[in-house]
PDB file of N, CA and C in Angstrom:
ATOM      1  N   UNK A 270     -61.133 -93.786  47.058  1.00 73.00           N
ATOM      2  CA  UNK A 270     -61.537 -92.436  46.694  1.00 73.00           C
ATOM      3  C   UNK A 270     -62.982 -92.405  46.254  1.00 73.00           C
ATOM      4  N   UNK A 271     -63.779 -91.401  46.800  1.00 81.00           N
ATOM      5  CA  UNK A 271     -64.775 -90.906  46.761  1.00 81.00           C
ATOM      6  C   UNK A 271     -65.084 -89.979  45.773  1.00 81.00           C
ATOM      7  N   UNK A 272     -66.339 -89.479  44.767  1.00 90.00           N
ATOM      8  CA  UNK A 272     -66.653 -88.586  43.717  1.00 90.00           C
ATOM      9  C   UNK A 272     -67.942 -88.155  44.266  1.00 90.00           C
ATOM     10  N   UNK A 273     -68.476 -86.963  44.518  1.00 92.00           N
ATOM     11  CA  UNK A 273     -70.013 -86.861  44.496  1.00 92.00           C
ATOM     12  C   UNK A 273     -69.730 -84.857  43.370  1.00 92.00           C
ATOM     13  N   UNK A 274     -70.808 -84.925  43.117  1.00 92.00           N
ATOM     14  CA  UNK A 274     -71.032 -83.556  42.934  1.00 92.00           C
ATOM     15  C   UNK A 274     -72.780 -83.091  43.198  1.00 92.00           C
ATOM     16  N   UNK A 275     -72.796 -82.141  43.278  1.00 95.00           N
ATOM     17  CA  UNK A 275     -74.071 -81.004  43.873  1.00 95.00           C
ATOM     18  C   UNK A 275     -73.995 -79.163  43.105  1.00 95.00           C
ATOM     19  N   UNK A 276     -75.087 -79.414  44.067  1.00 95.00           N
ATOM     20  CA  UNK A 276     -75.088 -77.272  43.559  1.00 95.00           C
ATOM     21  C   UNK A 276     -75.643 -76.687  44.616  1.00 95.00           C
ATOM     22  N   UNK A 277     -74.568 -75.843  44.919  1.00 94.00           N
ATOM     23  CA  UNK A 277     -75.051 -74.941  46.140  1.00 94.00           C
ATOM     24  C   UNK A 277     -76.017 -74.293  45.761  1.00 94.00           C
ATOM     25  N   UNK A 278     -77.212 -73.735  46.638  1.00 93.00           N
ATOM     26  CA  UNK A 278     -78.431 -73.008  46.175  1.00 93.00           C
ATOM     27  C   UNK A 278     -77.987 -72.102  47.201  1.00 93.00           C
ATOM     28  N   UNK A 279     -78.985 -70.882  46.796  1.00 90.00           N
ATOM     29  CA  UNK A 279     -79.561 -69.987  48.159  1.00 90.00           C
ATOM     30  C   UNK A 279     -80.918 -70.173  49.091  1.00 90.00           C
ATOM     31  N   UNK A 280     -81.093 -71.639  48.846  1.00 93.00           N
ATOM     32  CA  UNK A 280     -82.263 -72.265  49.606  1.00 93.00           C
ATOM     33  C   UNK A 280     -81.646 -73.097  50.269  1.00 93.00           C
ATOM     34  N   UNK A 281     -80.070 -73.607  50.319  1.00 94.00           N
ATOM     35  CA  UNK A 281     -79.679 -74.323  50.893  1.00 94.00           C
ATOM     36  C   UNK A 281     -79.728 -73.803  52.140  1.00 94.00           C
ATOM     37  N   UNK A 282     -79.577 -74.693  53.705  1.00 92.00           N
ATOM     38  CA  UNK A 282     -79.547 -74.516  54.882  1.00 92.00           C
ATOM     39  C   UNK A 282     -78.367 -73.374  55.354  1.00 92.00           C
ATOM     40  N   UNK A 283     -78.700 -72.918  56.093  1.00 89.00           N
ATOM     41  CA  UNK A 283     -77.553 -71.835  57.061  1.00 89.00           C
ATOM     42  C   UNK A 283     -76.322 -72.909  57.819  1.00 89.00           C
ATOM     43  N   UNK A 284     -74.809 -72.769  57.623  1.00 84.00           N
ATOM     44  CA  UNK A 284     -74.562 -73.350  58.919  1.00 84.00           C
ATOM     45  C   UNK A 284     -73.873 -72.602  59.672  1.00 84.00           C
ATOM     46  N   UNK A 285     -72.969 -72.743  60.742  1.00 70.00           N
ATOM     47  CA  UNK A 285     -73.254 -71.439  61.814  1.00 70.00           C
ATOM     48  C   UNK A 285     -72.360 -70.582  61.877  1.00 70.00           C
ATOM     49  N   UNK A 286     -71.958 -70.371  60.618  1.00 77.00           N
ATOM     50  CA  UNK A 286     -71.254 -69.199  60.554  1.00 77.00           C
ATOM     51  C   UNK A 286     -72.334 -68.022  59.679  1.00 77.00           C
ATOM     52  N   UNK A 287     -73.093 -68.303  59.124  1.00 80.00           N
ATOM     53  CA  UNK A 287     -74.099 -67.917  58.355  1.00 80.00           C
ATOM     54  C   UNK A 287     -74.077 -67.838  56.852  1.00 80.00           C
ATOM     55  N   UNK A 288     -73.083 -68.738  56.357  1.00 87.00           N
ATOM     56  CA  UNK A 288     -72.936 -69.786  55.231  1.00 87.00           C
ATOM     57  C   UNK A 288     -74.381 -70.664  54.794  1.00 87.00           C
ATOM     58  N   UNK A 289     -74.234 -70.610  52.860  1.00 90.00           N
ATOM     59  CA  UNK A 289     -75.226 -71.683  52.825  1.00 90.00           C
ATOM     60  C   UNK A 289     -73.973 -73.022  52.854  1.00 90.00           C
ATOM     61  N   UNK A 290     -74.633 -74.192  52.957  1.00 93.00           N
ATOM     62  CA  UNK A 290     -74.028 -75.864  52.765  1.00 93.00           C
ATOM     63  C   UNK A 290     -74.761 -76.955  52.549  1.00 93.00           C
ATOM     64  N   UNK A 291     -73.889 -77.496  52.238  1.00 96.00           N
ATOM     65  CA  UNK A 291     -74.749 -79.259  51.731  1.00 96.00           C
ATOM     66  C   UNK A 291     -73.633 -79.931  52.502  1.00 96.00           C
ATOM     67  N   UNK A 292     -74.377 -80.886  53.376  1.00 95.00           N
ATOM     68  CA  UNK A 292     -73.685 -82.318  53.882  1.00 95.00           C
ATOM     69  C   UNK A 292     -73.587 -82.962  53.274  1.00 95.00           C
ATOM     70  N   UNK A 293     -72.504 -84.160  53.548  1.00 96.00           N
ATOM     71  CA  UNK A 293     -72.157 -85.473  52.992  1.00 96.00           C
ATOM     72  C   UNK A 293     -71.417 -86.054  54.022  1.00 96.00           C
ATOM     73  N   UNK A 294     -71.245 -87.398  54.021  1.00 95.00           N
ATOM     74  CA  UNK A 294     -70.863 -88.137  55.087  1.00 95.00           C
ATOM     75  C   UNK A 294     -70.134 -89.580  54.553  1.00 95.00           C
ATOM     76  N   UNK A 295     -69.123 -89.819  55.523  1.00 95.00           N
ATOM     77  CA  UNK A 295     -68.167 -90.826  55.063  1.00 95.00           C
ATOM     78  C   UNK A 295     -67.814 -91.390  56.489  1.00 95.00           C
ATOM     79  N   UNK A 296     -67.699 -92.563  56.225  1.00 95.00           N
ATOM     80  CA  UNK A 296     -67.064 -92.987  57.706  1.00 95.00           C
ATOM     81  C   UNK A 296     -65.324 -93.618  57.776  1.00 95.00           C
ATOM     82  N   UNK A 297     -65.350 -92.892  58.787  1.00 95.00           N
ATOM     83  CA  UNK A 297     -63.588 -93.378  58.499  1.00 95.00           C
ATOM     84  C   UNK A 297     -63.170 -93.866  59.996  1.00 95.00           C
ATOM     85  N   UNK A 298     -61.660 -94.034  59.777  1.00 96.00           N
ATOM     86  CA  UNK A 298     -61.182 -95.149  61.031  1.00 96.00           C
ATOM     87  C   UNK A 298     -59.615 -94.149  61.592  1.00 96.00           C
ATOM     88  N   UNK A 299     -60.040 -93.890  62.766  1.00 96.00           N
ATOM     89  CA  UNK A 299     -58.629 -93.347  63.615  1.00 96.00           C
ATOM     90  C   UNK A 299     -57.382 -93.537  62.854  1.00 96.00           C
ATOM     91  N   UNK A 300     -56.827 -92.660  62.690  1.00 97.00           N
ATOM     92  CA  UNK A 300     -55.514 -92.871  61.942  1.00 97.00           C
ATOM     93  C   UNK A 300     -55.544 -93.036  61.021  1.00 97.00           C
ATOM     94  N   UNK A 301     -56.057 -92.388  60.146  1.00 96.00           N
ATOM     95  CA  UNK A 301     -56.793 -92.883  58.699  1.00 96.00           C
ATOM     96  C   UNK A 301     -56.159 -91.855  57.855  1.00 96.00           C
ATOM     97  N   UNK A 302     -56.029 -91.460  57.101  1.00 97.00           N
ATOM     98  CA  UNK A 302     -55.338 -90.018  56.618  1.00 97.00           C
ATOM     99  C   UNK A 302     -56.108 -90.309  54.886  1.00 97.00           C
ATOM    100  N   UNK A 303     -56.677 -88.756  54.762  1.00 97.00           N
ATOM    101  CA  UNK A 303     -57.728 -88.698  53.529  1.00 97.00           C
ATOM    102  C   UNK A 303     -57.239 -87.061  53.057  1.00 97.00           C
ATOM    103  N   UNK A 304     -57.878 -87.223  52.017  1.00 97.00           N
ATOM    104  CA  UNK A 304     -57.702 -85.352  51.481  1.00 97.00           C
ATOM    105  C   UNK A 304     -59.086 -85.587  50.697  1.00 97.00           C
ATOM    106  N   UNK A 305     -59.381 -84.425  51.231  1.00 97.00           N
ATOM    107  CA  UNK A 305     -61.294 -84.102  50.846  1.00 97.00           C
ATOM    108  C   UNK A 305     -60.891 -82.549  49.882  1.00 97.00           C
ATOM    109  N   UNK A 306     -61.531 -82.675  48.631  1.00 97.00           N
ATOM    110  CA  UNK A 306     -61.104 -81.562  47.888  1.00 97.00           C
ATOM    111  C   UNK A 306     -62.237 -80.873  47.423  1.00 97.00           C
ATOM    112  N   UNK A 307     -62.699 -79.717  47.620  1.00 97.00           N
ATOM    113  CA  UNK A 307     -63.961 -79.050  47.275  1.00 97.00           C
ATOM    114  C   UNK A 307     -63.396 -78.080  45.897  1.00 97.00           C
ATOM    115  N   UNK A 308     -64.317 -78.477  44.674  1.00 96.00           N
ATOM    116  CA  UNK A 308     -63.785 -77.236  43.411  1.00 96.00           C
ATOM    117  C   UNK A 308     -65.322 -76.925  42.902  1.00 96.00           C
ATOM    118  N   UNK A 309     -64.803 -75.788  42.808  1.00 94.00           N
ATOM    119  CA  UNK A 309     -66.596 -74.897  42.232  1.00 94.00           C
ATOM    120  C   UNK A 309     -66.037 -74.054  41.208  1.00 94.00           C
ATOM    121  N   UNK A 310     -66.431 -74.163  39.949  1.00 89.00           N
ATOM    122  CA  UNK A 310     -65.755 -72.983  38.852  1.00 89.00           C
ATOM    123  C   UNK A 310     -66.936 -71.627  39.317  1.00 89.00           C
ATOM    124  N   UNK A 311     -68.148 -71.420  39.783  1.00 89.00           N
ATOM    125  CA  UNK A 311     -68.727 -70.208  39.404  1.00 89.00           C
ATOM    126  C   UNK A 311     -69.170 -69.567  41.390  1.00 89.00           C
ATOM    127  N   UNK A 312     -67.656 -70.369  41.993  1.00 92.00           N
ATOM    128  CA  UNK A 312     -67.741 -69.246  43.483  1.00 92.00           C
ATOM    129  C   UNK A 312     -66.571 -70.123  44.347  1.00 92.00           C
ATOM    130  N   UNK A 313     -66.427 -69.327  45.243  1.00 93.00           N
ATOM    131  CA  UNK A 313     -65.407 -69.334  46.305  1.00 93.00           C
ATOM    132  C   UNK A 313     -65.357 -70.329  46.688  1.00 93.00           C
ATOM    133  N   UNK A 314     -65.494 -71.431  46.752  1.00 95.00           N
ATOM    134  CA  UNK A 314     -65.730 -73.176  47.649  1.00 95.00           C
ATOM    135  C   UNK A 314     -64.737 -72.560  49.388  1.00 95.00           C
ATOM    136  N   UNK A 315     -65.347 -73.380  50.091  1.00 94.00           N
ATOM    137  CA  UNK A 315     -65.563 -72.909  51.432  1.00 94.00           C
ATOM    138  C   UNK A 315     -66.043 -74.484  52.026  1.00 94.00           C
ATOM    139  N   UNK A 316     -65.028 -75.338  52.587  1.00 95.00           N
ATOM    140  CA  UNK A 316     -64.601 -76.397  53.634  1.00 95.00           C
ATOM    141  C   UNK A 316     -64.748 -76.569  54.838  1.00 95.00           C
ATOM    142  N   UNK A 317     -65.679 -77.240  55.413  1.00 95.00           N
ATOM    143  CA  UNK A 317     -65.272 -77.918  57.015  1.00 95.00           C
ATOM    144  C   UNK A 317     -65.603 -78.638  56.835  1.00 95.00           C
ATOM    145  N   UNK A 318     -64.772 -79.628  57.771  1.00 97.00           N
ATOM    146  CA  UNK A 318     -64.933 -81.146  58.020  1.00 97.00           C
ATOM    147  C   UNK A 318     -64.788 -81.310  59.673  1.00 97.00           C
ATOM    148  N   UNK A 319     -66.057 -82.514  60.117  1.00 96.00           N
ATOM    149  CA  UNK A 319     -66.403 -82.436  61.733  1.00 96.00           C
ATOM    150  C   UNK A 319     -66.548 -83.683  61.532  1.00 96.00           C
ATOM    151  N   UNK A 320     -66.424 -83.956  63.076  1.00 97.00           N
ATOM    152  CA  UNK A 320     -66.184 -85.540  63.196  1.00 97.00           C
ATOM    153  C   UNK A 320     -65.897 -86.159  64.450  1.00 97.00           C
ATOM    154  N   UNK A 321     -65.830 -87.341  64.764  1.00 96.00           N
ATOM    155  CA  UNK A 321     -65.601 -88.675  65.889  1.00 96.00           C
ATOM    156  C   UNK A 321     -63.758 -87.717  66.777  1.00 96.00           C
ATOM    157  N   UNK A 322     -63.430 -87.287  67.917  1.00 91.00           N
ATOM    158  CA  UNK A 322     -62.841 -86.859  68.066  1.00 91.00           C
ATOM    159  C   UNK A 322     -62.514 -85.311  67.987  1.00 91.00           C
ATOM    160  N   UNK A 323     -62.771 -84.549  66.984  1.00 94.00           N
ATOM    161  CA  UNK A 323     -62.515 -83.543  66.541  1.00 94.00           C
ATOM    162  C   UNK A 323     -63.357 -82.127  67.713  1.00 94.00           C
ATOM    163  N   UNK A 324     -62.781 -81.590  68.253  1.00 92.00           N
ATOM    164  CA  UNK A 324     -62.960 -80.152  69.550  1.00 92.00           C
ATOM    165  C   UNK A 324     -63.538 -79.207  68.445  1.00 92.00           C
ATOM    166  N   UNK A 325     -63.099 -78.817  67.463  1.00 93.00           N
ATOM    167  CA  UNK A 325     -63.085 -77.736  66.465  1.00 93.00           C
ATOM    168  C   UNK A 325     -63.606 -78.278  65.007  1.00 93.00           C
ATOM    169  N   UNK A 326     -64.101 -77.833  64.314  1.00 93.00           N
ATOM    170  CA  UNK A 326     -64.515 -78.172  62.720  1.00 93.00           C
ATOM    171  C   UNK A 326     -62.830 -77.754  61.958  1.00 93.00           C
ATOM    172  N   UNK A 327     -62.527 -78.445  61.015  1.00 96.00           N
ATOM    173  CA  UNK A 327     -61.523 -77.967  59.820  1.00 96.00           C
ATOM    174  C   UNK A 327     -61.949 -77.011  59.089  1.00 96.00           C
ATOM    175  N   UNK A 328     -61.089 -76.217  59.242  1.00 95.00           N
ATOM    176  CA  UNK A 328     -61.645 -75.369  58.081  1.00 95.00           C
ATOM    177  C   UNK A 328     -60.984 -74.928  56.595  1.00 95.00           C
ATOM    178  N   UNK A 329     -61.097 -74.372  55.192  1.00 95.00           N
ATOM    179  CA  UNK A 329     -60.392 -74.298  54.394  1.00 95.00           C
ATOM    180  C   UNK A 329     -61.074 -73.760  53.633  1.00 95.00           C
ATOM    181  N   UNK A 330     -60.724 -72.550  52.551  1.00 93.00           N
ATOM    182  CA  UNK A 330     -60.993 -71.422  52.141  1.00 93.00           C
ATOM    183  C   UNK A 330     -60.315 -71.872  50.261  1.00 93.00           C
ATOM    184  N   UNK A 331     -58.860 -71.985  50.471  1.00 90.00           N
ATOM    185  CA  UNK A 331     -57.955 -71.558  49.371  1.00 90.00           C
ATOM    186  C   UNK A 331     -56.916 -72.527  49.059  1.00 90.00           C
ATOM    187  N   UNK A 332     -57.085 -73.628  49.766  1.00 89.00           N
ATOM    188  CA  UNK A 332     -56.197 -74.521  50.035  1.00 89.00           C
ATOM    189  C   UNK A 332     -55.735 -75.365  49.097  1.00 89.00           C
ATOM    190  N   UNK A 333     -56.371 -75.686  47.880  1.00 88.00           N
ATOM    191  CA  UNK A 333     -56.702 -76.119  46.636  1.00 88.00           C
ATOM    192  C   UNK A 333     -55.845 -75.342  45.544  1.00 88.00           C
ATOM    193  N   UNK A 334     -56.586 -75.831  44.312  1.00 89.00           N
ATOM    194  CA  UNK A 334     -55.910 -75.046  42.861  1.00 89.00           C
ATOM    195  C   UNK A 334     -56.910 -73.505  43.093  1.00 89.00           C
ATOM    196  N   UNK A 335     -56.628 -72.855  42.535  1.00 89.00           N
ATOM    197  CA  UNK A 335     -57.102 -71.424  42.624  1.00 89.00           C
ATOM    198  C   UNK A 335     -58.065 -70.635  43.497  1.00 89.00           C
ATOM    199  N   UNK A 336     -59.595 -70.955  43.627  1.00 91.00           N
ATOM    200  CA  UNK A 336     -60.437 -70.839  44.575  1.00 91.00           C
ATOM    201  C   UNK A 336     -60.883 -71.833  45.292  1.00 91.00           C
ATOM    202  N   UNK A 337     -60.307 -73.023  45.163  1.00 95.00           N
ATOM    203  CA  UNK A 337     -61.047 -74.383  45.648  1.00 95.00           C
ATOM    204  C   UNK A 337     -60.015 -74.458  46.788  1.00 95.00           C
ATOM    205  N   UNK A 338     -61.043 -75.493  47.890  1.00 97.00           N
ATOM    206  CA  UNK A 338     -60.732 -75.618  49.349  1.00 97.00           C
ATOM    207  C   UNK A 338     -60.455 -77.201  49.378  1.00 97.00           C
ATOM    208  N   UNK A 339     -58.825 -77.449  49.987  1.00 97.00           N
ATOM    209  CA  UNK A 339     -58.455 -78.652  50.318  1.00 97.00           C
ATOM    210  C   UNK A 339     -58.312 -78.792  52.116  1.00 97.00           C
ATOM    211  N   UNK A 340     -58.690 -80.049  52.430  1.00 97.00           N
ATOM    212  CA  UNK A 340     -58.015 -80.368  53.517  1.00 97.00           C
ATOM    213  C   UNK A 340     -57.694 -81.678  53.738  1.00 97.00           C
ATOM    214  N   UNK A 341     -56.428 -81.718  53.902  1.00 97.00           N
ATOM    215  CA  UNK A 341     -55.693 -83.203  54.207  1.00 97.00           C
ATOM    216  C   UNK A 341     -55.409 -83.031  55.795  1.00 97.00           C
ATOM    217  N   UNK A 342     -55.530 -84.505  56.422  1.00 97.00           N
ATOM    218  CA  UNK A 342     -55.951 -84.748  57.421  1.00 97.00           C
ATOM    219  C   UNK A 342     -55.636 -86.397  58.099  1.00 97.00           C
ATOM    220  N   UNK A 343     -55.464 -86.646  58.873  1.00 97.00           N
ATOM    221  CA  UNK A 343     -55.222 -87.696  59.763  1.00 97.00           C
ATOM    222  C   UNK A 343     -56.699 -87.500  60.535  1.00 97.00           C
ATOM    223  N   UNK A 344     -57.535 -88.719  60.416  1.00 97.00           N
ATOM    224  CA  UNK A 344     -58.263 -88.801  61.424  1.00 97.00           C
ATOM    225  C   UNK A 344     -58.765 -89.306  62.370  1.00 97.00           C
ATOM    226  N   UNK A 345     -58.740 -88.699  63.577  1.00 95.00           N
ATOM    227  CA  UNK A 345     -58.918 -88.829  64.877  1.00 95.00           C
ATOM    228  C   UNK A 345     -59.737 -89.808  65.869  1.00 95.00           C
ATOM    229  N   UNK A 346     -60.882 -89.716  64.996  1.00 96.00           N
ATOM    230  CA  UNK A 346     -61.676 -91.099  65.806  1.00 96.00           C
ATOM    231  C   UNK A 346     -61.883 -91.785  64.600  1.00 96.00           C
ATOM    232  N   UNK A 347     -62.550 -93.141  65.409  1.00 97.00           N
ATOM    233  CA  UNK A 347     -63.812 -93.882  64.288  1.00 97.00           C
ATOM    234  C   UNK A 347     -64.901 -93.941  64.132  1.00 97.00           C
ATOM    235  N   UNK A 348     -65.468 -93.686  63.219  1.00 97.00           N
ATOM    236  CA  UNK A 348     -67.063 -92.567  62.880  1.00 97.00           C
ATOM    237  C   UNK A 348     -67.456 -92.479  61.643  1.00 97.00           C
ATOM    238  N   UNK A 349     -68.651 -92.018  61.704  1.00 98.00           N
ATOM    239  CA  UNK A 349     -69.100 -90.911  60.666  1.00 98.00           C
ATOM    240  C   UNK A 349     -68.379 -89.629  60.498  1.00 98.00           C
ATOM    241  N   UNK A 350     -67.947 -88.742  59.674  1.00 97.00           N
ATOM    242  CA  UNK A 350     -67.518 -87.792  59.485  1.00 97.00           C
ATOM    243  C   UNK A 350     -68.525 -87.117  58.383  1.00 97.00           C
ATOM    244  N   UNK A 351     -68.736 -85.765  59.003  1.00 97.00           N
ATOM    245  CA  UNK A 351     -69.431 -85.152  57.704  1.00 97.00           C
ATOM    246  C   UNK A 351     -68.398 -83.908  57.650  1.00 97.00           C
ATOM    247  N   UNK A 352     -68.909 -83.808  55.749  1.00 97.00           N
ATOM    248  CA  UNK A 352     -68.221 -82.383  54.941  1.00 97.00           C
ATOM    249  C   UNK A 352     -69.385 -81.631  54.708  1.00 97.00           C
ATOM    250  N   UNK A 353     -69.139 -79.926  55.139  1.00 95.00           N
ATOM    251  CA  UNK A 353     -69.945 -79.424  54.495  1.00 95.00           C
ATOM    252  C   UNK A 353     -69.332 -78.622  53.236  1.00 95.00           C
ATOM    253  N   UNK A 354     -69.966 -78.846  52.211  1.00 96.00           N
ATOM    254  CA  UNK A 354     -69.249 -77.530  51.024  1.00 96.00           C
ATOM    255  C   UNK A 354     -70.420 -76.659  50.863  1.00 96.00           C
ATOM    256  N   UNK A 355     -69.307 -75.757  51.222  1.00 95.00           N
ATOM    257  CA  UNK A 355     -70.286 -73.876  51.022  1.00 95.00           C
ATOM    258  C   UNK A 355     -69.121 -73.323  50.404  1.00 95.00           C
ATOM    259  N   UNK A 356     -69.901 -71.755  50.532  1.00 93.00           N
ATOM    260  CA  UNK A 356     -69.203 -70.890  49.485  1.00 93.00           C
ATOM    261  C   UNK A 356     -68.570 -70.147  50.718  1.00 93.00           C
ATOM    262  N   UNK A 357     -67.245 -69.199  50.645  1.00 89.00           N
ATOM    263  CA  UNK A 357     -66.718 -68.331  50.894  1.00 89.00           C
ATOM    264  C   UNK A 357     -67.945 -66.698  51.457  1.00 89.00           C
ATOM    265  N   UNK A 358     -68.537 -66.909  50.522  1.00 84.00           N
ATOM    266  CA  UNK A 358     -69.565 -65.593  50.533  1.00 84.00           C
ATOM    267  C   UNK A 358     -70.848 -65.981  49.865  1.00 84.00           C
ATOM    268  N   UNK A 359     -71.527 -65.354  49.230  1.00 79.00           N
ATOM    269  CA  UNK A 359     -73.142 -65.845  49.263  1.00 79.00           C
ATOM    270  C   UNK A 359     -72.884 -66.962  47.335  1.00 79.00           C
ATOM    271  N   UNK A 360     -72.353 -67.195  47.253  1.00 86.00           N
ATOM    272  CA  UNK A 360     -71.716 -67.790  45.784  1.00 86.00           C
ATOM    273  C   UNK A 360     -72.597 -68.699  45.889  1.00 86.00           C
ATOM    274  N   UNK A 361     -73.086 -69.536  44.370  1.00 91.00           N
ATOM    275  CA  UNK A 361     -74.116 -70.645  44.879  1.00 91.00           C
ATOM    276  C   UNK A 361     -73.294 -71.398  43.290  1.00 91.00           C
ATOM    277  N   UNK A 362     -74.010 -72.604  43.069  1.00 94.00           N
ATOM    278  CA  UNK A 362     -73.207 -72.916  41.831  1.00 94.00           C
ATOM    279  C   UNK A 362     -72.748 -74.238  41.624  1.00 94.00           C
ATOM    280  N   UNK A 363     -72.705 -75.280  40.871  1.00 96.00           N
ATOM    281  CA  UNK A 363     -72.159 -76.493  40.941  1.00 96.00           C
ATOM    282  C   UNK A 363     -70.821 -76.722  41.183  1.00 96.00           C
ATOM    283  N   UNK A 364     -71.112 -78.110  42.088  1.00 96.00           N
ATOM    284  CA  UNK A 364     -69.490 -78.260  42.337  1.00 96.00           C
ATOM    285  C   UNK A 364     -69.175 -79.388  42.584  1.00 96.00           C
ATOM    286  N   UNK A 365     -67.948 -80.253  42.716  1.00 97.00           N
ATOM    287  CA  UNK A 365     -67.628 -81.596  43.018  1.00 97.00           C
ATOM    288  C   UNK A 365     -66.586 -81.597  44.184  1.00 97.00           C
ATOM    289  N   UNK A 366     -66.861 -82.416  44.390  1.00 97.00           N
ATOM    290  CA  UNK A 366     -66.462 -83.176  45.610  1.00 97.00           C
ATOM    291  C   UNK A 366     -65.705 -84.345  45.903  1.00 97.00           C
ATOM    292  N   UNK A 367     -64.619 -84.551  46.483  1.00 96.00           N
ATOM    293  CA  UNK A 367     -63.821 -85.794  46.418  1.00 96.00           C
ATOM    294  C   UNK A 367     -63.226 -86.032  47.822  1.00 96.00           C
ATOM    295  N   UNK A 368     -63.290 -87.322  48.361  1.00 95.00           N
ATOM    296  CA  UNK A 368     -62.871 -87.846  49.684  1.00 95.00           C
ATOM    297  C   UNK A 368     -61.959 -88.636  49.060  1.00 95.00           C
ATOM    298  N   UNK A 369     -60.294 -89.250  49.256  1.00 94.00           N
ATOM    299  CA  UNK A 369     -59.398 -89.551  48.756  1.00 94.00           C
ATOM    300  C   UNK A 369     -58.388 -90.153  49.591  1.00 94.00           C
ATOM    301  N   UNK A 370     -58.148 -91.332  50.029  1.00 88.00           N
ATOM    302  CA  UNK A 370     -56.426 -91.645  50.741  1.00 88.00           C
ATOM    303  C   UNK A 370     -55.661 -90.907  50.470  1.00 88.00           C
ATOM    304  N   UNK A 371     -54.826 -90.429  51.500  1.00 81.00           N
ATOM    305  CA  UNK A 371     -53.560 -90.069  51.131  1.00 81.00           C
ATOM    306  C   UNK A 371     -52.179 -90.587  51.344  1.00 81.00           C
TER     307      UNK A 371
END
């Protein structure tokens, strides 16, 4: 298990939904199964995870304890994987971050 924390800004980058985000990156192994947990007390936390294999980004909104975004996952290739954590809506604000076995 993994710990990082950050703070979303409104200088942070666009990603293409027209979300701000911050990357982070982990490398994992096919068949691997993790739960990545995004919690922000002062906004919406807002999840995708892209990666080695993956057609589509993950996505996750609410998936978590109250406003925070979980996604548990089996994964698909072997790679780098990046998370982006953004907000739901223009929310900016500190927050932590956790990559985790499951």
């Amino acid at each position: 298990g993994q710990r990082a924390g950050g703070e979303l800004s409104s200088s942070d980058p666009l990603v293409s939904d027209g979300r701000r985000g911050q990357a982070w990156a982990f490398d994992g192994v096919a068949g691997q199964r993790v739960t990545i947990e995004l919690e922000a007390e002062g906004f919406d936390a807002y999840l995708y995870l892209v990666g080695p294999g993956m057609v589509e980004p993950m996505e996750d909104d609410d998936g978590g304890d109250d406003l925070d975004s979980l996604i548990s996952t089996t994964l698909s290739g072997t790679g780098t994987y990046r998370i982006i954590a953004s907000s739901l809506s223009s929310g900016t604000g500190e927050y932590s971050l956790s990559v985790s076995p499951r």
